[in-house]
Amino acid sequence: MRNTIRFDWAIKRLLRNKANFGILEGFLSELLGEDIKIDSILESEGNKQTADNKANRVDLLVQNTKGELIIIELQSDYMQDYLMRMLFGTSKIVIDNMDAGMLYGKIKKIISVNIVYFDLGHGADYIYYGATNFVGVNKKDILNLSQQEQIVYHTEQIAKIYPEYYIIKVNQFDDIAKNTLDEWINFLKNEEVKEGSKAKGLNEAKEKLTVLKLNEEERREYERYISNWRDNESVIISNFTAGELKGKLEGKLEGKLEGKLEMAKNCLADGMSVEKTAKITGLSEDQIKNLKK
């Protein structure tokens, strides 16, 4: 077992503690490119402490000092509809944080941070950003907010009032840290903090997210979590391998059948009887008769 605690388990337990906010603040500051301060950890359906440790999805909902809501979601296993899961997550947070009679202008800004350990979509990069812009159909200009609307929304850009999405495809990272954000992604992938790392919050993570700092109860829980995670990974790999072998076997059988059918066609073309063709190819007489139809 590595000495550094896995980030997904840390989200479940350690990073909810106000004393450890600096770790999350550092990660979010590097990702969003601004100084993020966390005001509180909020409760949501996905971040409850009672969640089954075997679950492969972990999420955390935080509110920063600007009143923005940030979802941090980590997904280990492949989900073919994960992009819609992201949409559902932001939509639900918007609805859950609306009071009766609340003006639309008071809807809180949502930032969705998605850390995925599988190949989501098709692309060469390992960090993707998405926002909503309205582009002129004819003049191709970007629709902007009026001065009055800028006062209402406290921003100049429409994209900044709608949910923003970040996708980090951890496994696609090449292990070469070219900047401070890459140092964080290296930590997410390899559970290590390299000497000389300068990313905000990362050295604090190195100091606090260590197995040696866990009490006896936490260590037992962490060991169970790792064991469950390994079992889950083993099941996925086993199922994939079994499916792959089945596919290869079916492919071989299909190839053999096609070869026999082709041989039977040649035999029939040469005037050979159905009975003799069956003996030569090993096909049934019914299969051969179907070739003559």
PDB file of C-alpha atoms in Angstrom:
ATOM      1  CA  MET A   1       0.000   0.000   0.000  1.00  0.00           C
ATOM      2  CA  ARG A   2       1.318   3.491  -0.841  1.00  0.00           C
ATOM      3  CA  ASN A   3       1.885   5.912   2.046  1.00  0.00           C
ATOM      4  CA  THR A   4      -0.184   8.612   0.308  1.00  0.00           C
ATOM      5  CA  ILE A   5      -3.947   8.223   0.666  1.00  0.00           C
ATOM      6  CA  ARG A   6      -6.038   7.890  -2.489  1.00  0.00           C
ATOM      7  CA  PHE A   7      -7.760  11.174  -3.378  1.00  0.00           C
ATOM      8  CA  ASP A   8     -11.199   9.552  -3.722  1.00  0.00           C
ATOM      9  CA  TRP A   9     -11.104   8.244  -0.135  1.00  0.00           C
ATOM     10  CA  ALA A  10      -9.724  11.560   1.087  1.00  0.00           C
ATOM     11  CA  ILE A  11     -12.768  13.273  -0.450  1.00  0.00           C
ATOM     12  CA  LYS A  12     -15.053  10.889   1.429  1.00  0.00           C
ATOM     13  CA  ARG A  13     -13.423  11.492   4.801  1.00  0.00           C
ATOM     14  CA  LEU A  14     -10.523  13.880   5.302  1.00  0.00           C
ATOM     15  CA  LEU A  15     -11.187  16.768   2.909  1.00  0.00           C
ATOM     16  CA  ARG A  16     -14.556  17.569   4.502  1.00  0.00           C
ATOM     17  CA  ASN A  17     -12.706  18.755   7.589  1.00  0.00           C
ATOM     18  CA  LYS A  18     -12.268  22.537   7.667  1.00  0.00           C
ATOM     19  CA  ALA A  19      -8.666  22.048   8.792  1.00  0.00           C
ATOM     20  CA  ASN A  20      -7.982  20.437   5.390  1.00  0.00           C
ATOM     21  CA  PHE A  21      -9.775  23.006   3.208  1.00  0.00           C
ATOM     22  CA  GLY A  22      -6.388  24.293   2.064  1.00  0.00           C
ATOM     23  CA  ILE A  23      -5.833  21.103   0.051  1.00  0.00           C
ATOM     24  CA  LEU A  24      -9.064  21.472  -1.922  1.00  0.00           C
ATOM     25  CA  GLU A  25      -8.583  25.229  -2.226  1.00  0.00           C
ATOM     26  CA  GLY A  26      -5.155  24.639  -3.726  1.00  0.00           C
ATOM     27  CA  PHE A  27      -6.436  22.114  -6.267  1.00  0.00           C
ATOM     28  CA  LEU A  28      -9.382  24.319  -7.310  1.00  0.00           C
ATOM     29  CA  SER A  29      -7.208  27.435  -7.490  1.00  0.00           C
ATOM     30  CA  GLU A  30      -4.783  25.735  -9.872  1.00  0.00           C
ATOM     31  CA  LEU A  31      -7.620  24.333 -12.012  1.00  0.00           C
ATOM     32  CA  LEU A  32      -9.802  27.450 -12.196  1.00  0.00           C
ATOM     33  CA  GLY A  33      -6.912  29.900 -12.442  1.00  0.00           C
ATOM     34  CA  GLU A  34      -8.036  32.091  -9.537  1.00  0.00           C
ATOM     35  CA  ASP A  35      -7.633  32.194  -5.773  1.00  0.00           C
ATOM     36  CA  ILE A  36     -10.431  29.957  -4.437  1.00  0.00           C
ATOM     37  CA  LYS A  37     -11.487  30.050  -0.804  1.00  0.00           C
ATOM     38  CA  ILE A  38     -14.007  27.500   0.486  1.00  0.00           C
ATOM     39  CA  ASP A  39     -16.765  28.777   2.721  1.00  0.00           C
ATOM     40  CA  SER A  40     -18.427  25.432   3.497  1.00  0.00           C
ATOM     41  CA  ILE A  41     -19.023  21.829   2.480  1.00  0.00           C
ATOM     42  CA  LEU A  42     -22.669  21.326   1.536  1.00  0.00           C
ATOM     43  CA  GLU A  43     -24.707  18.158   1.724  1.00  0.00           C
ATOM     44  CA  SER A  44     -25.908  16.508  -1.477  1.00  0.00           C
ATOM     45  CA  GLU A  45     -27.261  13.072  -2.337  1.00  0.00           C
ATOM     46  CA  GLY A  46     -23.925  11.954  -3.715  1.00  0.00           C
ATOM     47  CA  ASN A  47     -21.586  13.150  -0.969  1.00  0.00           C
ATOM     48  CA  LYS A  48     -23.255  11.645   2.112  1.00  0.00           C
ATOM     49  CA  GLN A  49     -20.907   9.856   4.485  1.00  0.00           C
ATOM     50  CA  THR A  50     -23.156   6.788   4.433  1.00  0.00           C
ATOM     51  CA  ALA A  51     -22.335   6.078   0.787  1.00  0.00           C
ATOM     52  CA  ASP A  52     -21.226   2.481   0.161  1.00  0.00           C
ATOM     53  CA  ASN A  53     -17.429   2.274   0.031  1.00  0.00           C
ATOM     54  CA  LYS A  54     -17.738  -0.005  -2.981  1.00  0.00           C
ATOM     55  CA  ALA A  55     -19.282   2.777  -5.048  1.00  0.00           C
ATOM     56  CA  ASN A  56     -17.008   3.878  -7.860  1.00  0.00           C
ATOM     57  CA  ARG A  57     -18.332   7.429  -7.885  1.00  0.00           C
ATOM     58  CA  VAL A  58     -17.426  10.045  -5.294  1.00  0.00           C
ATOM     59  CA  ASP A  59     -18.619  13.617  -5.283  1.00  0.00           C
ATOM     60  CA  LEU A  60     -18.272  16.633  -3.066  1.00  0.00           C
ATOM     61  CA  LEU A  61     -20.266  19.874  -3.119  1.00  0.00           C
ATOM     62  CA  VAL A  62     -18.547  22.999  -1.823  1.00  0.00           C
ATOM     63  CA  GLN A  63     -19.478  26.651  -1.711  1.00  0.00           C
ATOM     64  CA  ASN A  64     -16.740  29.226  -2.128  1.00  0.00           C
ATOM     65  CA  THR A  65     -16.639  32.654  -0.544  1.00  0.00           C
ATOM     66  CA  LYS A  66     -18.209  34.182  -3.701  1.00  0.00           C
ATOM     67  CA  GLY A  67     -21.310  32.024  -3.200  1.00  0.00           C
ATOM     68  CA  GLU A  68     -20.529  29.788  -6.184  1.00  0.00           C
ATOM     69  CA  LEU A  69     -21.258  26.078  -5.915  1.00  0.00           C
ATOM     70  CA  ILE A  70     -18.516  23.689  -7.047  1.00  0.00           C
ATOM     71  CA  ILE A  71     -19.183  20.001  -7.642  1.00  0.00           C
ATOM     72  CA  ILE A  72     -16.096  17.808  -7.479  1.00  0.00           C
ATOM     73  CA  GLU A  73     -16.951  14.420  -8.917  1.00  0.00           C
ATOM     74  CA  LEU A  74     -14.602  11.476  -9.279  1.00  0.00           C
ATOM     75  CA  GLN A  75     -15.538   8.480 -11.425  1.00  0.00           C
ATOM     76  CA  SER A  76     -13.335   5.389 -11.512  1.00  0.00           C
ATOM     77  CA  ASP A  77     -15.227   3.021 -13.804  1.00  0.00           C
ATOM     78  CA  TYR A  78     -16.449   3.472 -17.353  1.00  0.00           C
ATOM     79  CA  MET A  79     -19.897   5.066 -17.774  1.00  0.00           C
ATOM     80  CA  GLN A  80     -21.109   5.399 -21.357  1.00  0.00           C
ATOM     81  CA  ASP A  81     -23.633   8.080 -20.353  1.00  0.00           C
ATOM     82  CA  TYR A  82     -21.350  10.015 -18.007  1.00  0.00           C
ATOM     83  CA  LEU A  83     -21.675  13.241 -20.003  1.00  0.00           C
ATOM     84  CA  MET A  84     -25.407  13.221 -19.284  1.00  0.00           C
ATOM     85  CA  ARG A  85     -24.615  12.391 -15.657  1.00  0.00           C
ATOM     86  CA  MET A  86     -22.674  15.671 -15.553  1.00  0.00           C
ATOM     87  CA  LEU A  87     -25.701  17.539 -16.921  1.00  0.00           C
ATOM     88  CA  PHE A  88     -28.010  15.888 -14.401  1.00  0.00           C
ATOM     89  CA  GLY A  89     -25.640  16.781 -11.550  1.00  0.00           C
ATOM     90  CA  THR A  90     -25.549  20.504 -12.333  1.00  0.00           C
ATOM     91  CA  SER A  91     -29.290  20.660 -13.061  1.00  0.00           C
ATOM     92  CA  LYS A  92     -30.145  19.008  -9.748  1.00  0.00           C
ATOM     93  CA  ILE A  93     -27.898  21.370  -7.797  1.00  0.00           C
ATOM     94  CA  VAL A  94     -29.599  24.361  -9.452  1.00  0.00           C
ATOM     95  CA  ILE A  95     -33.065  23.076  -8.476  1.00  0.00           C
ATOM     96  CA  ASP A  96     -32.032  21.992  -4.974  1.00  0.00           C
ATOM     97  CA  ASN A  97     -30.706  25.481  -4.232  1.00  0.00           C
ATOM     98  CA  MET A  98     -33.782  27.424  -5.371  1.00  0.00           C
ATOM     99  CA  ASP A  99     -36.167  28.728  -2.743  1.00  0.00           C
ATOM    100  CA  ALA A 100     -39.863  29.296  -3.386  1.00  0.00           C
ATOM    101  CA  GLY A 101     -40.429  32.680  -5.006  1.00  0.00           C
ATOM    102  CA  MET A 102     -36.698  33.205  -5.624  1.00  0.00           C
ATOM    103  CA  LEU A 103     -35.874  35.396  -8.614  1.00  0.00           C
ATOM    104  CA  TYR A 104     -34.011  33.711 -11.476  1.00  0.00           C
ATOM    105  CA  GLY A 105     -31.261  36.261 -11.125  1.00  0.00           C
ATOM    106  CA  LYS A 106     -30.443  34.776  -7.713  1.00  0.00           C
ATOM    107  CA  ILE A 107     -29.652  31.292  -9.066  1.00  0.00           C
ATOM    108  CA  LYS A 108     -26.175  30.348  -7.935  1.00  0.00           C
ATOM    109  CA  LYS A 109     -23.299  29.790 -10.304  1.00  0.00           C
ATOM    110  CA  ILE A 110     -22.365  26.092 -10.704  1.00  0.00           C
ATOM    111  CA  ILE A 111     -18.908  24.774 -11.574  1.00  0.00           C
ATOM    112  CA  SER A 112     -18.682  21.057 -12.313  1.00  0.00           C
ATOM    113  CA  VAL A 113     -15.234  19.481 -11.876  1.00  0.00           C
ATOM    114  CA  ASN A 114     -15.078  15.921 -13.192  1.00  0.00           C
ATOM    115  CA  ILE A 115     -12.083  13.693 -12.476  1.00  0.00           C
ATOM    116  CA  VAL A 116     -12.415  10.534 -14.580  1.00  0.00           C
ATOM    117  CA  TYR A 117     -10.199   7.466 -14.702  1.00  0.00           C
ATOM    118  CA  PHE A 118     -11.511   6.111 -18.003  1.00  0.00           C
ATOM    119  CA  ASP A 119     -11.429   7.275 -21.623  1.00  0.00           C
ATOM    120  CA  LEU A 120     -14.371   9.674 -21.793  1.00  0.00           C
ATOM    121  CA  GLY A 121     -15.195  10.799 -25.315  1.00  0.00           C
ATOM    122  CA  HIS A 122     -12.598  11.028 -28.064  1.00  0.00           C
ATOM    123  CA  GLY A 123      -9.819  13.576 -27.751  1.00  0.00           C
ATOM    124  CA  ALA A 124      -6.064  13.926 -27.397  1.00  0.00           C
ATOM    125  CA  ASP A 125      -5.946  16.255 -24.375  1.00  0.00           C
ATOM    126  CA  TYR A 126      -6.305  15.378 -20.688  1.00  0.00           C
ATOM    127  CA  ILE A 127      -8.022  18.589 -19.524  1.00  0.00           C
ATOM    128  CA  TYR A 128     -11.202  19.881 -21.171  1.00  0.00           C
ATOM    129  CA  TYR A 129     -13.308  22.956 -20.400  1.00  0.00           C
ATOM    130  CA  GLY A 130     -16.884  23.628 -21.462  1.00  0.00           C
ATOM    131  CA  ALA A 131     -19.110  26.716 -21.156  1.00  0.00           C
ATOM    132  CA  THR A 132     -22.265  28.123 -22.756  1.00  0.00           C
ATOM    133  CA  ASN A 133     -21.978  30.861 -25.368  1.00  0.00           C
ATOM    134  CA  PHE A 134     -24.556  32.163 -27.821  1.00  0.00           C
ATOM    135  CA  VAL A 135     -23.137  32.722 -31.309  1.00  0.00           C
ATOM    136  CA  GLY A 136     -24.844  34.773 -34.002  1.00  0.00           C
ATOM    137  CA  VAL A 137     -26.169  32.584 -36.783  1.00  0.00           C
ATOM    138  CA  ASN A 138     -25.481  35.234 -39.432  1.00  0.00           C
ATOM    139  CA  LYS A 139     -22.748  37.498 -38.069  1.00  0.00           C
ATOM    140  CA  LYS A 140     -21.004  34.883 -35.886  1.00  0.00           C
ATOM    141  CA  ASP A 141     -20.641  37.351 -33.010  1.00  0.00           C
ATOM    142  CA  ILE A 142     -20.818  36.328 -29.335  1.00  0.00           C
ATOM    143  CA  LEU A 143     -23.924  37.555 -27.499  1.00  0.00           C
ATOM    144  CA  ASN A 144     -22.870  39.694 -24.524  1.00  0.00           C
ATOM    145  CA  LEU A 145     -24.675  41.047 -21.477  1.00  0.00           C
ATOM    146  CA  SER A 146     -26.039  44.587 -21.451  1.00  0.00           C
ATOM    147  CA  GLN A 147     -24.745  46.992 -18.787  1.00  0.00           C
ATOM    148  CA  GLN A 148     -27.888  46.476 -16.700  1.00  0.00           C
ATOM    149  CA  GLU A 149     -27.570  42.690 -16.969  1.00  0.00           C
ATOM    150  CA  GLN A 150     -23.914  42.903 -15.934  1.00  0.00           C
ATOM    151  CA  ILE A 151     -25.058  44.595 -12.715  1.00  0.00           C
ATOM    152  CA  VAL A 152     -27.608  41.851 -12.068  1.00  0.00           C
ATOM    153  CA  TYR A 153     -25.210  38.970 -12.748  1.00  0.00           C
ATOM    154  CA  HIS A 154     -21.951  40.580 -11.516  1.00  0.00           C
ATOM    155  CA  THR A 155     -20.115  39.535 -14.665  1.00  0.00           C
ATOM    156  CA  GLU A 156     -19.576  40.715 -18.228  1.00  0.00           C
ATOM    157  CA  GLN A 157     -19.922  37.310 -19.913  1.00  0.00           C
ATOM    158  CA  ILE A 158     -23.001  35.161 -20.421  1.00  0.00           C
ATOM    159  CA  ALA A 159     -20.808  32.065 -20.166  1.00  0.00           C
ATOM    160  CA  LYS A 160     -20.069  32.988 -16.556  1.00  0.00           C
ATOM    161  CA  ILE A 161     -23.708  32.803 -15.424  1.00  0.00           C
ATOM    162  CA  TYR A 162     -24.318  29.281 -16.753  1.00  0.00           C
ATOM    163  CA  PRO A 163     -22.701  26.099 -15.425  1.00  0.00           C
ATOM    164  CA  GLU A 164     -19.092  25.559 -16.428  1.00  0.00           C
ATOM    165  CA  TYR A 165     -17.588  22.107 -16.824  1.00  0.00           C
ATOM    166  CA  TYR A 166     -14.075  20.790 -16.363  1.00  0.00           C
ATOM    167  CA  ILE A 167     -13.111  17.237 -17.346  1.00  0.00           C
ATOM    168  CA  ILE A 168      -9.782  15.812 -16.224  1.00  0.00           C
ATOM    169  CA  LYS A 169      -8.965  12.533 -18.000  1.00  0.00           C
ATOM    170  CA  VAL A 170      -6.400  11.365 -15.478  1.00  0.00           C
ATOM    171  CA  ASN A 171      -5.167   8.252 -17.285  1.00  0.00           C
ATOM    172  CA  GLN A 172      -4.383  10.283 -20.413  1.00  0.00           C
ATOM    173  CA  PHE A 173      -1.820  12.391 -18.522  1.00  0.00           C
ATOM    174  CA  ASP A 174       1.711  11.540 -19.726  1.00  0.00           C
ATOM    175  CA  ASP A 175       3.323  11.830 -16.244  1.00  0.00           C
ATOM    176  CA  ILE A 176       5.312  14.898 -17.299  1.00  0.00           C
ATOM    177  CA  ALA A 177       4.350  17.946 -15.221  1.00  0.00           C
ATOM    178  CA  LYS A 178       4.740  21.048 -17.369  1.00  0.00           C
ATOM    179  CA  ASN A 179       3.032  23.412 -14.899  1.00  0.00           C
ATOM    180  CA  THR A 180       1.541  23.518 -11.411  1.00  0.00           C
ATOM    181  CA  LEU A 181      -1.832  22.134 -12.533  1.00  0.00           C
ATOM    182  CA  ASP A 182       0.001  19.158 -14.056  1.00  0.00           C
ATOM    183  CA  GLU A 183       1.627  18.581 -10.654  1.00  0.00           C
ATOM    184  CA  TRP A 184      -1.856  18.095  -9.214  1.00  0.00           C
ATOM    185  CA  ILE A 185      -2.899  15.771 -12.023  1.00  0.00           C
ATOM    186  CA  ASN A 186       0.238  13.719 -11.466  1.00  0.00           C
ATOM    187  CA  PHE A 187      -0.842  13.402  -7.831  1.00  0.00           C
ATOM    188  CA  LEU A 188      -4.347  12.302  -8.888  1.00  0.00           C
ATOM    189  CA  LYS A 189      -2.875   9.670 -11.193  1.00  0.00           C
ATOM    190  CA  ASN A 190       0.167   8.404  -9.302  1.00  0.00           C
ATOM    191  CA  GLU A 191      -0.612   9.340  -5.678  1.00  0.00           C
ATOM    192  CA  GLU A 192       2.749  11.035  -5.302  1.00  0.00           C
ATOM    193  CA  VAL A 193       4.076  14.541  -4.768  1.00  0.00           C
ATOM    194  CA  LYS A 194       7.428  15.084  -6.449  1.00  0.00           C
ATOM    195  CA  GLU A 195      10.187  17.046  -4.758  1.00  0.00           C
ATOM    196  CA  GLY A 196      10.119  20.717  -5.673  1.00  0.00           C
ATOM    197  CA  SER A 197       6.369  20.775  -6.466  1.00  0.00           C
ATOM    198  CA  LYS A 198       5.025  24.329  -6.319  1.00  0.00           C
ATOM    199  CA  ALA A 199       1.282  23.778  -6.871  1.00  0.00           C
ATOM    200  CA  LYS A 200      -0.983  25.361  -4.268  1.00  0.00           C
ATOM    201  CA  GLY A 201      -2.167  22.892  -1.641  1.00  0.00           C
ATOM    202  CA  LEU A 202      -0.056  20.025  -2.928  1.00  0.00           C
ATOM    203  CA  ASN A 203       2.613  20.032  -0.238  1.00  0.00           C
ATOM    204  CA  GLU A 204      -0.166  20.261   2.344  1.00  0.00           C
ATOM    205  CA  ALA A 205      -1.712  17.194   0.711  1.00  0.00           C
ATOM    206  CA  LYS A 206       1.642  15.407   0.934  1.00  0.00           C
ATOM    207  CA  GLU A 207       1.844  16.217   4.637  1.00  0.00           C
ATOM    208  CA  LYS A 208      -1.743  15.431   5.649  1.00  0.00           C
ATOM    209  CA  LEU A 209      -2.909  12.754   3.202  1.00  0.00           C
ATOM    210  CA  THR A 210      -0.667  10.023   4.517  1.00  0.00           C
ATOM    211  CA  VAL A 211      -1.619   6.640   5.894  1.00  0.00           C
ATOM    212  CA  LEU A 212       0.680   7.212   8.855  1.00  0.00           C
ATOM    213  CA  LYS A 213      -1.510  10.117  10.035  1.00  0.00           C
ATOM    214  CA  LEU A 214      -4.663   7.967  10.214  1.00  0.00           C
ATOM    215  CA  ASN A 215      -5.943   6.711  13.538  1.00  0.00           C
ATOM    216  CA  GLU A 216      -6.608   2.990  13.970  1.00  0.00           C
ATOM    217  CA  GLU A 217     -10.288   3.184  12.981  1.00  0.00           C
ATOM    218  CA  GLU A 218      -9.552   5.307   9.893  1.00  0.00           C
ATOM    219  CA  ARG A 219      -6.754   2.988   8.836  1.00  0.00           C
ATOM    220  CA  ARG A 220      -9.012  -0.073   9.039  1.00  0.00           C
ATOM    221  CA  GLU A 221     -11.682   1.741   7.020  1.00  0.00           C
ATOM    222  CA  TYR A 222      -9.115   2.826   4.446  1.00  0.00           C
ATOM    223  CA  GLU A 223      -7.761  -0.718   4.121  1.00  0.00           C
ATOM    224  CA  ARG A 224     -11.338  -2.012   3.563  1.00  0.00           C
ATOM    225  CA  TYR A 225     -11.867   0.692   0.956  1.00  0.00           C
ATOM    226  CA  ILE A 226      -8.694  -0.286  -0.920  1.00  0.00           C
ATOM    227  CA  SER A 227      -9.651  -3.965  -0.703  1.00  0.00           C
ATOM    228  CA  ASN A 228     -13.124  -3.240  -2.099  1.00  0.00           C
ATOM    229  CA  TRP A 229     -11.622  -1.090  -4.830  1.00  0.00           C
ATOM    230  CA  ARG A 230      -9.216  -3.860  -5.846  1.00  0.00           C
ATOM    231  CA  ASP A 231     -12.049  -6.421  -5.858  1.00  0.00           C
ATOM    232  CA  ASN A 232     -14.109  -4.107  -8.049  1.00  0.00           C
ATOM    233  CA  GLU A 233     -11.197  -3.576 -10.454  1.00  0.00           C
ATOM    234  CA  SER A 234     -10.591  -7.344 -10.577  1.00  0.00           C
ATOM    235  CA  VAL A 235     -14.244  -8.008 -11.480  1.00  0.00           C
ATOM    236  CA  ILE A 236     -14.127  -5.407 -14.268  1.00  0.00           C
ATOM    237  CA  ILE A 237     -10.866  -6.791 -15.695  1.00  0.00           C
ATOM    238  CA  SER A 238     -12.146 -10.377 -15.424  1.00  0.00           C
ATOM    239  CA  ASN A 239     -15.402  -9.526 -17.173  1.00  0.00           C
ATOM    240  CA  PHE A 240     -13.532  -7.666 -19.909  1.00  0.00           C
ATOM    241  CA  THR A 241     -11.095 -10.550 -20.398  1.00  0.00           C
ATOM    242  CA  ALA A 242     -13.923 -13.091 -20.480  1.00  0.00           C
ATOM    243  CA  GLY A 243     -15.801 -10.990 -23.037  1.00  0.00           C
ATOM    244  CA  GLU A 244     -12.675 -10.568 -25.137  1.00  0.00           C
ATOM    245  CA  LEU A 245     -11.985 -14.330 -25.144  1.00  0.00           C
ATOM    246  CA  LYS A 246     -15.609 -15.063 -25.979  1.00  0.00           C
ATOM    247  CA  GLY A 247     -15.441 -12.617 -28.869  1.00  0.00           C
ATOM    248  CA  LYS A 248     -12.249 -14.194 -30.217  1.00  0.00           C
ATOM    249  CA  LEU A 249     -13.747 -17.694 -29.930  1.00  0.00           C
ATOM    250  CA  GLU A 250     -16.952 -16.650 -31.653  1.00  0.00           C
ATOM    251  CA  GLY A 251     -14.877 -14.955 -34.337  1.00  0.00           C
ATOM    252  CA  LYS A 252     -12.858 -18.120 -34.936  1.00  0.00           C
ATOM    253  CA  LEU A 253     -15.990 -20.271 -35.084  1.00  0.00           C
ATOM    254  CA  GLU A 254     -17.651 -17.824 -37.437  1.00  0.00           C
ATOM    255  CA  GLY A 255     -14.553 -17.821 -39.628  1.00  0.00           C
ATOM    256  CA  LYS A 256     -14.489 -21.623 -39.742  1.00  0.00           C
ATOM    257  CA  LEU A 257     -18.187 -21.746 -40.648  1.00  0.00           C
ATOM    258  CA  GLU A 258     -17.708 -19.230 -43.447  1.00  0.00           C
ATOM    259  CA  GLY A 259     -14.834 -21.337 -44.791  1.00  0.00           C
ATOM    260  CA  LYS A 260     -16.949 -24.496 -44.739  1.00  0.00           C
ATOM    261  CA  LEU A 261     -19.843 -22.740 -46.451  1.00  0.00           C
ATOM    262  CA  GLU A 262     -17.528 -21.469 -49.177  1.00  0.00           C
ATOM    263  CA  MET A 263     -16.139 -24.976 -49.665  1.00  0.00           C
ATOM    264  CA  ALA A 264     -19.679 -26.377 -49.869  1.00  0.00           C
ATOM    265  CA  LYS A 265     -20.603 -23.816 -52.536  1.00  0.00           C
ATOM    266  CA  ASN A 266     -17.607 -24.913 -54.624  1.00  0.00           C
ATOM    267  CA  CYS A 267     -18.531 -28.587 -54.223  1.00  0.00           C
ATOM    268  CA  LEU A 268     -22.103 -27.947 -55.342  1.00  0.00           C
ATOM    269  CA  ALA A 269     -20.861 -25.865 -58.255  1.00  0.00           C
ATOM    270  CA  ASP A 270     -18.798 -28.853 -59.385  1.00  0.00           C
ATOM    271  CA  GLY A 271     -21.947 -30.987 -59.376  1.00  0.00           C
ATOM    272  CA  MET A 272     -21.235 -32.875 -56.156  1.00  0.00           C
ATOM    273  CA  SER A 273     -24.251 -34.289 -54.294  1.00  0.00           C
ATOM    274  CA  VAL A 274     -25.576 -32.822 -51.073  1.00  0.00           C
ATOM    275  CA  GLU A 275     -24.717 -36.017 -49.177  1.00  0.00           C
ATOM    276  CA  LYS A 276     -21.093 -36.104 -50.367  1.00  0.00           C
ATOM    277  CA  THR A 277     -20.664 -32.365 -49.788  1.00  0.00           C
ATOM    278  CA  ALA A 278     -21.878 -32.828 -46.203  1.00  0.00           C
ATOM    279  CA  LYS A 279     -19.285 -35.545 -45.618  1.00  0.00           C
ATOM    280  CA  ILE A 280     -16.439 -33.442 -46.986  1.00  0.00           C
ATOM    281  CA  THR A 281     -17.305 -30.159 -45.218  1.00  0.00           C
ATOM    282  CA  GLY A 282     -18.799 -31.471 -41.984  1.00  0.00           C
ATOM    283  CA  LEU A 283     -21.891 -29.323 -42.511  1.00  0.00           C
ATOM    284  CA  SER A 284     -25.392 -30.710 -42.119  1.00  0.00           C
ATOM    285  CA  GLU A 285     -27.407 -31.563 -45.221  1.00  0.00           C
ATOM    286  CA  ASP A 286     -29.960 -28.877 -44.257  1.00  0.00           C
ATOM    287  CA  GLN A 287     -27.214 -26.207 -44.188  1.00  0.00           C
ATOM    288  CA  ILE A 288     -26.067 -27.294 -47.647  1.00  0.00           C
ATOM    289  CA  LYS A 289     -29.607 -27.404 -49.043  1.00  0.00           C
ATOM    290  CA  ASN A 290     -30.078 -23.815 -47.872  1.00  0.00           C
ATOM    291  CA  LEU A 291     -27.111 -22.824 -50.034  1.00  0.00           C
ATOM    292  CA  LYS A 292     -28.970 -24.073 -53.103  1.00  0.00           C
ATOM    293  CA  LYS A 293     -32.040 -21.871 -52.467  1.00  0.00           C
TER     294      LYS A 293
END
